PDB file of C-alpha atoms in Angstrom:
ATOM      1  CA  ILE A 861      94.417 -21.756-153.413  1.00 55.00           C
ATOM      2  CA  GLY A 862      96.193 -22.778-150.255  1.00 60.00           C
ATOM      3  CA  TRP A 863      93.472 -25.107-149.054  1.00 63.00           C
ATOM      4  CA  GLY A 864      96.079 -27.853-148.613  1.00 64.00           C
ATOM      5  CA  ALA A 865      97.704 -25.845-145.838  1.00 67.00           C
ATOM      6  CA  THR A 866      94.329 -24.920-144.353  1.00 69.00           C
ATOM      7  CA  ILE A 867      92.395 -28.196-144.354  1.00 69.00           C
ATOM      8  CA  GLY A 868      94.990 -30.755-145.383  1.00 68.00           C
ATOM      9  CA  ASP A 869      93.912 -33.620-147.594  1.00 78.00           C
ATOM     10  CA  ILE A 870      90.234 -33.570-146.588  1.00 85.00           C
ATOM     11  CA  VAL A 871      89.146 -32.159-149.964  1.00 87.00           C
ATOM     12  CA  PRO A 872      88.961 -34.975-152.571  1.00 91.00           C
ATOM     13  CA  VAL A 873      90.638 -32.901-155.307  1.00 91.00           C
ATOM     14  CA  ALA A 874      93.938 -31.067-155.623  1.00 86.00           C
ATOM     15  CA  CYS A 875      94.739 -27.636-156.982  1.00 84.00           C
ATOM     16  CA  THR A 876      97.905 -28.313-158.964  1.00 83.00           C
ATOM     17  CA  PRO A 877     100.174 -26.102-161.079  1.00 80.00           C
ATOM     18  CA  THR A 878      99.468 -26.428-164.811  1.00 80.00           C
ATOM     19  CA  GLY A 879     100.934 -25.276-168.100  1.00 76.00           C
ATOM     20  CA  GLU A 880     104.111 -23.346-168.651  1.00 78.00           C
ATOM     21  CA  THR A 881     103.228 -20.636-166.146  1.00 80.00           C
ATOM     22  CA  GLY A 882     102.434 -23.047-163.312  1.00 81.00           C
ATOM     23  CA  GLU A 883      99.104 -21.306-162.692  1.00 83.00           C
ATOM     24  CA  PRO A 884      97.026 -23.247-160.123  1.00 80.00           C
ATOM     25  CA  SER A 885      94.293 -25.333-161.772  1.00 81.00           C
ATOM     26  CA  CYS A 886      91.673 -24.127-159.278  1.00 82.00           C
ATOM     27  CA  THR A 887      92.002 -20.575-160.626  1.00 84.00           C
ATOM     28  CA  GLN A 888      91.387 -21.546-164.268  1.00 89.00           C
ATOM     29  CA  LEU A 889      87.632 -21.143-164.713  1.00 92.00           C
ATOM     30  CA  ILE A 890      86.255 -23.107-167.655  1.00 93.00           C
ATOM     31  CA  ARG A 891      82.741 -22.705-169.042  1.00 95.00           C
ATOM     32  CA  VAL A 892      81.366 -25.979-170.368  1.00 94.00           C
ATOM     33  CA  LEU A 893      78.071 -26.522-172.166  1.00 95.00           C
ATOM     34  CA  GLY A 894      77.201 -30.125-171.494  1.00 95.00           C
ATOM     35  CA  VAL A 895      75.754 -32.641-169.055  1.00 95.00           C
ATOM     36  CA  LEU A 896      76.672 -34.198-165.727  1.00 96.00           C
ATOM     37  CA  LYS A 897      77.122 -37.959-166.178  1.00 96.00           C
ATOM     38  CA  ARG A 898      77.163 -40.681-163.561  1.00 96.00           C
ATOM     39  CA  ASP A 899      80.498 -42.422-162.995  1.00 94.00           C
ATOM     40  CA  LYS A 900      79.715 -44.594-159.943  1.00 91.00           C
ATOM     41  CA  PHE A 901      76.632 -46.647-160.785  1.00 88.00           C
ATOM     42  CA  ASP A 902      75.894 -47.951-157.284  1.00 90.00           C
ATOM     43  CA  HIS A 903      76.504 -44.773-155.263  1.00 94.00           C
ATOM     44  CA  PRO A 904      73.417 -43.406-153.422  1.00 95.00           C
ATOM     45  CA  ILE A 905      73.898 -39.862-154.733  1.00 96.00           C
ATOM     46  CA  MET A 906      73.754 -40.868-158.412  1.00 94.00           C
ATOM     47  CA  LYS A 907      71.707 -44.075-158.152  1.00 91.00           C
ATOM     48  CA  TYR A 908      69.065 -44.210-160.920  1.00 92.00           C
ATOM     49  CA  ILE A 909      70.412 -40.960-162.420  1.00 94.00           C
ATOM     50  CA  GLU A 910      72.236 -41.544-165.691  1.00 94.00           C
ATOM     51  CA  GLN A 911      72.828 -37.871-166.433  1.00 94.00           C
ATOM     52  CA  ALA A 912      71.590 -34.398-165.578  1.00 94.00           C
ATOM     53  CA  PRO A 913      69.683 -32.961-167.251  1.00 93.00           C
ATOM     54  CA  PRO A 914      68.079 -36.177-168.520  1.00 90.00           C
ATOM     55  CA  GLN A 915      68.799 -37.194-172.092  1.00 86.00           C
ATOM     56  CA  GLY A 916      66.761 -35.161-174.567  1.00 86.00           C
ATOM     57  CA  GLU A 917      66.193 -32.262-172.149  1.00 90.00           C
ATOM     58  CA  GLY A 918      69.074 -30.081-173.275  1.00 90.00           C
ATOM     59  CA  GLN A 919      72.336 -29.100-171.669  1.00 93.00           C
ATOM     60  CA  VAL A 920      73.603 -26.909-168.859  1.00 94.00           C
ATOM     61  CA  LEU A 921      76.281 -24.225-168.845  1.00 96.00           C
ATOM     62  CA  PHE A 922      78.682 -25.343-166.103  1.00 96.00           C
ATOM     63  CA  GLU A 923      81.481 -23.240-164.653  1.00 96.00           C
ATOM     64  CA  THR A 924      84.156 -25.690-163.570  1.00 96.00           C
ATOM     65  CA  PHE A 925      87.889 -26.091-162.937  1.00 93.00           C
ATOM     66  CA  PRO A 926      90.495 -28.597-164.225  1.00 91.00           C
ATOM     67  CA  VAL A 927      91.330 -29.915-160.747  1.00 92.00           C
ATOM     68  CA  GLU A 928      93.132 -33.197-160.065  1.00 91.00           C
ATOM     69  CA  ILE A 929      91.009 -35.988-158.572  1.00 94.00           C
ATOM     70  CA  THR A 930      92.379 -37.462-155.317  1.00 93.00           C
ATOM     71  CA  GLY A 931      89.165 -39.190-154.166  1.00 94.00           C
ATOM     72  CA  ASP A 932      86.439 -41.240-155.860  1.00 96.00           C
ATOM     73  CA  GLN A 933      84.726 -39.554-158.791  1.00 97.00           C
ATOM     74  CA  LEU A 934      80.944 -40.016-158.611  1.00 97.00           C
ATOM     75  CA  ALA A 935      80.045 -37.937-161.683  1.00 97.00           C
ATOM     76  CA  TYR A 936      81.800 -35.988-164.406  1.00 97.00           C
ATOM     77  CA  ILE A 937      80.933 -33.053-166.632  1.00 97.00           C
ATOM     78  CA  GLU A 938      80.968 -33.960-170.320  1.00 95.00           C
ATOM     79  CA  ARG A 939      81.236 -31.192-172.905  1.00 92.00           C
ATOM     80  CA  SER A 940      78.587 -31.358-175.626  1.00 87.00           C
ATOM     81  CA  GLY A 941      79.603 -32.311-179.141  1.00 75.00           C
ATOM     82  CA  GLN A 942      82.189 -34.766-180.324  1.00 67.00           C
ATOM     83  CA  THR A 943      85.154 -33.322-178.392  1.00 74.00           C
ATOM     84  CA  GLY A 944      85.388 -36.007-175.714  1.00 77.00           C
ATOM     85  CA  ASP A 945      86.298 -33.342-173.148  1.00 89.00           C
ATOM     86  CA  TRP A 946      85.291 -33.995-169.564  1.00 94.00           C
ATOM     87  CA  TYR A 947      85.987 -32.501-166.126  1.00 95.00           C
ATOM     88  CA  PRO A 948      85.476 -33.776-162.591  1.00 96.00           C
ATOM     89  CA  GLY A 949      81.888 -33.141-161.468  1.00 97.00           C
ATOM     90  CA  ILE A 950      81.299 -34.655-158.025  1.00 98.00           C
ATOM     91  CA  VAL A 951      84.127 -36.252-156.054  1.00 97.00           C
ATOM     92  CA  GLU A 952      83.980 -37.980-152.663  1.00 97.00           C
ATOM     93  CA  LYS A 953      86.585 -38.856-150.090  1.00 95.00           C
ATOM     94  CA  LYS A 954      85.785 -41.133-147.180  1.00 92.00           C
ATOM     95  CA  LEU A 955      87.498 -39.988-144.012  1.00 91.00           C
ATOM     96  CA  TYR A 956      88.104 -41.681-140.682  1.00 89.00           C
ATOM     97  CA  ILE A 957      85.053 -39.847-139.390  1.00 87.00           C
ATOM     98  CA  GLY A 958      82.555 -38.960-142.109  1.00 88.00           C
ATOM     99  CA  LYS A 959      82.880 -38.029-145.746  1.00 92.00           C
ATOM    100  CA  SER A 960      83.896 -35.064-147.844  1.00 94.00           C
ATOM    101  CA  ILE A 961      82.016 -34.240-151.068  1.00 96.00           C
ATOM    102  CA  TYR A 962      83.357 -31.746-153.609  1.00 95.00           C
ATOM    103  CA  PHE A 963      81.141 -30.251-156.313  1.00 97.00           C
ATOM    104  CA  ASN A 964      83.268 -28.897-159.172  1.00 97.00           C
ATOM    105  CA  TYR A 965      80.351 -26.735-160.298  1.00 97.00           C
ATOM    106  CA  ASP A 966      77.466 -24.797-158.750  1.00 97.00           C
ATOM    107  CA  PRO A 967      75.279 -27.540-157.165  1.00 96.00           C
ATOM    108  CA  GLY A 968      72.251 -25.311-157.803  1.00 95.00           C
ATOM    109  CA  LYS A 969      72.507 -26.447-161.440  1.00 95.00           C
ATOM    110  CA  THR A 970      71.408 -29.933-160.296  1.00 95.00           C
ATOM    111  CA  PRO A 971      69.108 -29.350-157.270  1.00 95.00           C
ATOM    112  CA  GLY A 972      67.859 -32.961-157.100  1.00 95.00           C
ATOM    113  CA  ILE A 973      71.396 -34.318-156.915  1.00 96.00           C
ATOM    114  CA  PHE A 974      72.349 -31.701-154.335  1.00 96.00           C
ATOM    115  CA  GLU A 975      69.345 -32.715-152.189  1.00 96.00           C
ATOM    116  CA  ARG A 976      70.364 -36.381-152.451  1.00 95.00           C
ATOM    117  CA  THR A 977      73.894 -35.391-151.379  1.00 96.00           C
ATOM    118  CA  ILE A 978      72.587 -33.659-148.234  1.00 95.00           C
ATOM    119  CA  LYS A 979      70.502 -36.745-147.372  1.00 95.00           C
ATOM    120  CA  TYR A 980      73.492 -38.998-148.019  1.00 94.00           C
ATOM    121  CA  LEU A 981      75.753 -36.938-145.761  1.00 92.00           C
ATOM    122  CA  ALA A 982      73.032 -36.928-143.085  1.00 92.00           C
ATOM    123  CA  GLY A 983      72.770 -40.726-143.312  1.00 88.00           C
ATOM    124  CA  LYS A 984      69.243 -40.671-144.714  1.00 83.00           C
ATOM    125  CA  SER A 985      69.842 -42.219-148.133  1.00 66.00           C
TER     126      SER A 985
END
């Protein structure tokens, strides 16, 4: 909350008021049993990764937030079952100098993707 005043529009998501109470979306923790699915097929972070964990290897319990996307979504969290629910997973914003990557979950849940992100930000992908 308040990151807009602190770091401006560097973060590729927005914490917006929701519902009747106007509670900020970034304070509404949601637990989702599901998978992380690739949205940008040619991006170095998700290249050759269709979903995490791979199909047939179960699901992950993600803790996420219903934030508004203001950058480019690279991956999204899809709830298991037939609900069709999804939440932003990994979002990128290209800046004048560098890039900003936002994980809308604990990146330790997908260590391989997190490692690829570090390499990408370091220019080694």
